[in-house]
């Protein structure tokens, strides 16, 4: 059999770190990057007698997520203890949800080269994160940092609905866009705010029986997810084709070697002895709260994309690019608002073209853009009212980006105002024609492309400020006439 | 003056008959004299107590003294005390000094009570005899060869021996009521959620409840009022105003229906049954009416209780791993060794037994047959109480099936020890309030009668016990050895 005769079955578990100010069961800050153990309270340290108190904000975020994917929100759900010993798990158990997750069902739409699909979500539950074990800091000792212990996570489990690494990545990206659009996660993959585990199995195409699956952990970028799953599919197919079995196990992805390796097998799996946490009451989410959250929900990426295409008349690709990134959306909307009646398509083109290009070259994030939406709106207003040509606009943009001041001041300081006065343009053209008899002869002899020489000369003489449309029109009249 | 009621002590302090300093010094002297024999306290805190006493005297002089101003008390050593050793009677926490107060200790202090020490107990509150602590056996002031009951044996012995007029304690399956009965004092476990569990080191979270001990119901009422209340730090504490218990002690028993739960009167020493029957007769004289009530699922209580308590304890005690605080073994060779030896050395045999049983009860393949079934039985037991309280206002039963037993008597038979909790554990499973009040003695040993009420009937329970105590003097008997 060749690889084409196999079908992969992929399900993802995505850990979304919720953007609450404080931890899910304690008042400690969740800010990233503090000195080790400086954001760990007595509760986070598992000190005797301390008790967890649920952060209502985490519940609201989970509900918003559930509403966004069209899921069922449990009217009452329960926190359970997942018991296991590990040094970075201070209480000896993780507070999670087991039998009664807060969110059940729902789906997320994805688009790949092979078309649009809907991926079903099995459930999403709230839980606390563990701390970090650091094994390479002190010789012969492991260090424990409990700053992350108790950070709220929403674990989103998909159905095994994906069949290619591309679909898995599309799903992960759609989820990434959604949680950032909902403003419930900062989406920072490097800092671990958005983590993904994949369950992968393969079966002969046409078979409906699921193969034995392996779980792949430790993939902290979209690229690694794609590569790791691709590698895992090939590994499993290779094993099956060479008469070996796939073992149910957890495998770690090594991005340096681009391979997965076994971490623990099913036999070594722990018995977590889940039971309801007696320190916490069941969480009730009533209709009033759901309605309150629904009203406050931002526009979701899919609805926004449709609106951009249908109402703002953006192209499909532009709409997709913009709505994929909540920061781009925010910038785009702010520019439209500041600019009054600017054509949305022009705004989109400038943001996706000039602005993103300049930011990429300067290696800056959107939020660090030196050009504000208001400045961009001012600039595009000047292009729109004819003060600047598109080309001059780009010069002004560069000056804005370099921090040279406001749009009108730059135009003034650089003398970049477009010349649309027809008598001024005519005078320059007459001069150019008079000083280029040879070219005039060539042109009139049928060499049409010499026309560009005249345009160039006029623009040069006006330092690019002449209105290009007017120059073309007047030149044609004079040369042809 | 240490034998005086809290009401009298409040008057004495306010009338300048004695100062808070004198009262605290008397308490410390009494501890000095008695603790060597009884081993009731693990830690004594004379310096901080005297500082607090002087502050109390200033508040009394200024006329803005809070309710319990200047009254000495001890806290069971499973309540966290900021800066003061909190051992839970365990080698595991023999060196543990918390950086925070339990809500109970903080509330007691803010009402002016002065902590003079921390009371001995069975390790992690697991036991019914106070023989299972790392800091040694606590002795019963009535007979030093006998246990004071447990797990709050230190608190009970300290009150009975007049070291202090009041003590805090905790009750997971009878740990306040049974030692109160064995030591001849009054002890109350209020409704689950009435007192915050924050800072009370957990044994079994869904059953643990802080409570109070004193000579009388009246004394208990003062301390209960001081330490009760909703606490945002404990999600299971109840948002409900605290009643003024000392002000609710006067009342008529006329027409009050007192249920005698049939199974609770079976299988116990007849002299104990007779003593509690004498209490019942006294209540009838005061106007109450006795009715027999059925508790069809009473026989499930002990096994249900031990399954749930041990399951929760197996998880609650996982944090004692030698990594961050508490006992850590010498030179661990790897992580597993660190866990095994730290826990093996830090916990006593009884604690280990309960952790192992609890771990088993929650294990995959067994959880439904054990923990799951126990949770269903818990519901039935709770329903028994609901049904019974349709026929009566509260219930009376013997607190324990016998008076205090000899030290070592049940040491080799843990099951016999568990079975002796038969009359107290169901109350915790249902989360109800109950108290133990002394009855006539049996062979020179105290016996307690248990009053059980519906949810949040603390006022009624204290009122009935107070009226009984006003009509009798059983609670005023003083052990000869500690006279």
PDB file of N, CA, C and O in Angstrom, chain B residues 42-73:
ATOM      1  N   UNK B  42       0.213  21.046  72.861  1.00  0.00           N
ATOM      2  CA  UNK B  42       1.490  20.820  72.173  1.00  0.00           C
ATOM      3  C   UNK B  42       2.360  22.062  72.314  1.00  0.00           C
ATOM      4  O   UNK B  42       3.570  21.973  72.522  1.00  0.00           O
ATOM      5  N   UNK B  43       1.732  23.211  72.201  1.00  0.00           N
ATOM      6  CA  UNK B  43       2.458  24.478  72.261  1.00  0.00           C
ATOM      7  C   UNK B  43       1.768  25.389  73.267  1.00  0.00           C
ATOM      8  O   UNK B  43       0.537  25.446  73.296  1.00  0.00           O
ATOM      9  N   UNK B  44       2.560  26.075  74.090  1.00  0.00           N
ATOM     10  CA  UNK B  44       2.013  27.102  74.981  1.00  0.00           C
ATOM     11  C   UNK B  44       2.655  28.422  74.550  1.00  0.00           C
ATOM     12  O   UNK B  44       3.842  28.470  74.227  1.00  0.00           O
ATOM     13  N   UNK B  45       1.854  29.480  74.507  1.00  0.00           N
ATOM     14  CA  UNK B  45       2.352  30.762  73.979  1.00  0.00           C
ATOM     15  C   UNK B  45       2.253  31.867  75.032  1.00  0.00           C
ATOM     16  O   UNK B  45       1.485  32.824  74.871  1.00  0.00           O
ATOM     17  N   UNK B  46       3.059  31.753  76.129  1.00  0.00           N
ATOM     18  CA  UNK B  46       2.931  32.730  77.216  1.00  0.00           C
ATOM     19  C   UNK B  46       3.259  34.161  76.788  1.00  0.00           C
ATOM     20  O   UNK B  46       2.542  35.099  77.179  1.00  0.00           O
ATOM     21  N   UNK B  47       4.318  34.341  75.983  1.00  0.00           N
ATOM     22  CA  UNK B  47       4.741  35.711  75.666  1.00  0.00           C
ATOM     23  C   UNK B  47       3.646  36.458  74.907  1.00  0.00           C
ATOM     24  O   UNK B  47       3.224  37.542  75.320  1.00  0.00           O
ATOM     25  N   UNK B  48       3.198  35.862  73.808  1.00  0.00           N
ATOM     26  CA  UNK B  48       2.190  36.568  73.020  1.00  0.00           C
ATOM     27  C   UNK B  48       0.885  36.692  73.797  1.00  0.00           C
ATOM     28  O   UNK B  48       0.153  37.682  73.654  1.00  0.00           O
ATOM     29  N   UNK B  49       0.590  35.704  74.654  1.00  0.00           N
ATOM     30  CA  UNK B  49      -0.653  35.761  75.438  1.00  0.00           C
ATOM     31  C   UNK B  49      -0.611  36.934  76.414  1.00  0.00           C
ATOM     32  O   UNK B  49      -1.607  37.648  76.590  1.00  0.00           O
ATOM     33  N   UNK B  50       0.544  37.164  77.041  1.00  0.00           N
ATOM     34  CA  UNK B  50       0.633  38.261  78.014  1.00  0.00           C
ATOM     35  C   UNK B  50       0.593  39.622  77.314  1.00  0.00           C
ATOM     36  O   UNK B  50       0.000  40.573  77.832  1.00  0.00           O
ATOM     37  N   UNK B  51       1.211  39.686  76.167  1.00  0.00           N
ATOM     38  CA  UNK B  51       1.122  40.934  75.390  1.00  0.00           C
ATOM     39  C   UNK B  51      -0.347  41.219  75.055  1.00  0.00           C
ATOM     40  O   UNK B  51      -0.840  42.344  75.219  1.00  0.00           O
ATOM     41  N   UNK B  52      -1.046  40.164  74.597  1.00  0.00           N
ATOM     42  CA  UNK B  52      -2.466  40.328  74.265  1.00  0.00           C
ATOM     43  C   UNK B  52      -3.286  40.674  75.510  1.00  0.00           C
ATOM     44  O   UNK B  52      -4.243  41.454  75.436  1.00  0.00           O
ATOM     45  N   UNK B  53      -2.896  40.105  76.650  1.00  0.00           N
ATOM     46  CA  UNK B  53      -3.628  40.383  77.895  1.00  0.00           C
ATOM     47  C   UNK B  53      -3.508  41.860  78.272  1.00  0.00           C
ATOM     48  O   UNK B  53      -4.491  42.494  78.678  1.00  0.00           O
ATOM     49  N   UNK B  54      -2.314  42.389  78.123  1.00  0.00           N
ATOM     50  CA  UNK B  54      -2.131  43.811  78.446  1.00  0.00           C
ATOM     51  C   UNK B  54      -2.953  44.690  77.498  1.00  0.00           C
ATOM     52  O   UNK B  54      -3.543  45.691  77.916  1.00  0.00           O
ATOM     53  N   UNK B  55      -2.980  44.303  76.238  1.00  0.00           N
ATOM     54  CA  UNK B  55      -3.798  45.054  75.278  1.00  0.00           C
ATOM     55  C   UNK B  55      -5.268  44.948  75.659  1.00  0.00           C
ATOM     56  O   UNK B  55      -6.024  45.925  75.575  1.00  0.00           O
ATOM     57  N   UNK B  56      -5.677  43.757  76.127  1.00  0.00           N
ATOM     58  CA  UNK B  56      -7.069  43.570  76.546  1.00  0.00           C
ATOM     59  C   UNK B  56      -7.383  44.467  77.743  1.00  0.00           C
ATOM     60  O   UNK B  56      -8.460  45.070  77.809  1.00  0.00           O
ATOM     61  N   UNK B  57      -6.450  44.544  78.672  1.00  0.00           N
ATOM     62  CA  UNK B  57      -6.683  45.407  79.835  1.00  0.00           C
ATOM     63  C   UNK B  57      -6.843  46.867  79.419  1.00  0.00           C
ATOM     64  O   UNK B  57      -7.650  47.598  79.996  1.00  0.00           O
ATOM     65  N   UNK B  58      -6.071  47.274  78.426  1.00  0.00           N
ATOM     66  CA  UNK B  58      -6.208  48.652  77.945  1.00  0.00           C
ATOM     67  C   UNK B  58      -7.584  48.858  77.305  1.00  0.00           C
ATOM     68  O   UNK B  58      -8.245  49.869  77.528  1.00  0.00           O
ATOM     69  N   UNK B  59      -8.016  47.865  76.526  1.00  0.00           N
ATOM     70  CA  UNK B  59      -9.337  47.978  75.884  1.00  0.00           C
ATOM     71  C   UNK B  59     -10.443  47.983  76.940  1.00  0.00           C
ATOM     72  O   UNK B  59     -11.422  48.734  76.832  1.00  0.00           O
ATOM     73  N   UNK B  60     -10.282  47.146  77.967  1.00  0.00           N
ATOM     74  CA  UNK B  60     -11.285  47.105  79.039  1.00  0.00           C
ATOM     75  C   UNK B  60     -11.334  48.451  79.762  1.00  0.00           C
ATOM     76  O   UNK B  60     -12.414  48.959  80.086  1.00  0.00           O
ATOM     77  N   UNK B  61     -10.152  49.022  79.996  1.00  0.00           N
ATOM     78  CA  UNK B  61     -10.094  50.316  80.681  1.00  0.00           C
ATOM     79  C   UNK B  61     -10.734  51.397  79.821  1.00  0.00           C
ATOM     80  O   UNK B  61     -11.414  52.294  80.317  1.00  0.00           O
ATOM     81  N   UNK B  62     -10.539  51.286  78.504  1.00  0.00           N
ATOM     82  CA  UNK B  62     -11.073  52.301  77.595  1.00  0.00           C
ATOM     83  C   UNK B  62     -12.567  52.104  77.352  1.00  0.00           C
ATOM     84  O   UNK B  62     -13.217  52.952  76.736  1.00  0.00           O
ATOM     85  N   UNK B  63     -13.071  50.950  77.796  1.00  0.00           N
ATOM     86  CA  UNK B  63     -14.509  50.717  77.651  1.00  0.00           C
ATOM     87  C   UNK B  63     -14.938  50.280  76.262  1.00  0.00           C
ATOM     88  O   UNK B  63     -16.110  50.327  75.941  1.00  0.00           O
ATOM     89  N   UNK B  64     -13.964  49.902  75.422  1.00  0.00           N
ATOM     90  CA  UNK B  64     -14.391  49.409  74.105  1.00  0.00           C
ATOM     91  C   UNK B  64     -13.932  47.958  73.889  1.00  0.00           C
ATOM     92  O   UNK B  64     -13.459  47.592  72.819  1.00  0.00           O
ATOM     93  N   UNK B  65     -14.135  47.172  74.947  1.00  0.00           N
ATOM     94  CA  UNK B  65     -13.683  45.780  74.883  1.00  0.00           C
ATOM     95  C   UNK B  65     -14.658  44.937  74.080  1.00  0.00           C
ATOM     96  O   UNK B  65     -15.864  45.010  74.300  1.00  0.00           O
ATOM     97  N   UNK B  66     -14.143  44.142  73.145  1.00  0.00           N
ATOM     98  CA  UNK B  66     -15.025  43.230  72.405  1.00  0.00           C
ATOM     99  C   UNK B  66     -15.527  42.102  73.321  1.00  0.00           C
ATOM    100  O   UNK B  66     -15.064  41.943  74.450  1.00  0.00           O
ATOM    101  N   UNK B  67     -16.465  41.339  72.785  1.00  0.00           N
ATOM    102  CA  UNK B  67     -17.198  40.310  73.536  1.00  0.00           C
ATOM    103  C   UNK B  67     -16.358  39.399  74.425  1.00  0.00           C
ATOM    104  O   UNK B  67     -16.695  39.153  75.568  1.00  0.00           O
ATOM    105  N   UNK B  68     -15.289  38.841  73.860  1.00  0.00           N
ATOM    106  CA  UNK B  68     -14.503  37.847  74.606  1.00  0.00           C
ATOM    107  C   UNK B  68     -13.196  38.450  75.125  1.00  0.00           C
ATOM    108  O   UNK B  68     -12.243  37.732  75.387  1.00  0.00           O
ATOM    109  N   UNK B  69     -13.169  39.750  75.267  1.00  0.00           N
ATOM    110  CA  UNK B  69     -11.926  40.440  75.618  1.00  0.00           C
ATOM    111  C   UNK B  69     -11.295  39.861  76.887  1.00  0.00           C
ATOM    112  O   UNK B  69     -11.939  39.807  77.944  1.00  0.00           O
ATOM    113  N   UNK B  70     -10.067  39.425  76.730  1.00  0.00           N
ATOM    114  CA  UNK B  70      -9.316  38.959  77.888  1.00  0.00           C
ATOM    115  C   UNK B  70      -9.555  37.520  78.279  1.00  0.00           C
ATOM    116  O   UNK B  70      -8.933  37.014  79.217  1.00  0.00           O
ATOM    117  N   UNK B  71     -10.447  36.820  77.577  1.00  0.00           N
ATOM    118  CA  UNK B  71     -10.751  35.430  77.932  1.00  0.00           C
ATOM    119  C   UNK B  71      -9.730  34.498  77.267  1.00  0.00           C
ATOM    120  O   UNK B  71      -9.603  34.498  76.047  1.00  0.00           O
ATOM    121  N   UNK B  72      -9.007  33.712  78.060  1.00  0.00           N
ATOM    122  CA  UNK B  72      -8.012  32.813  77.458  1.00  0.00           C
ATOM    123  C   UNK B  72      -8.670  31.606  76.788  1.00  0.00           C
ATOM    124  O   UNK B  72      -9.710  31.133  77.252  1.00  0.00           O
ATOM    125  N   UNK B  73      -8.063  31.141  75.709  1.00  0.00           N
ATOM    126  CA  UNK B  73      -8.548  29.912  75.083  1.00  0.00           C
ATOM    127  C   UNK B  73      -7.398  29.193  74.387  1.00  0.00           C
ATOM    128  O   UNK B  73      -6.310  29.768  74.224  1.00  0.00           O
TER     129      UNK B  73
END
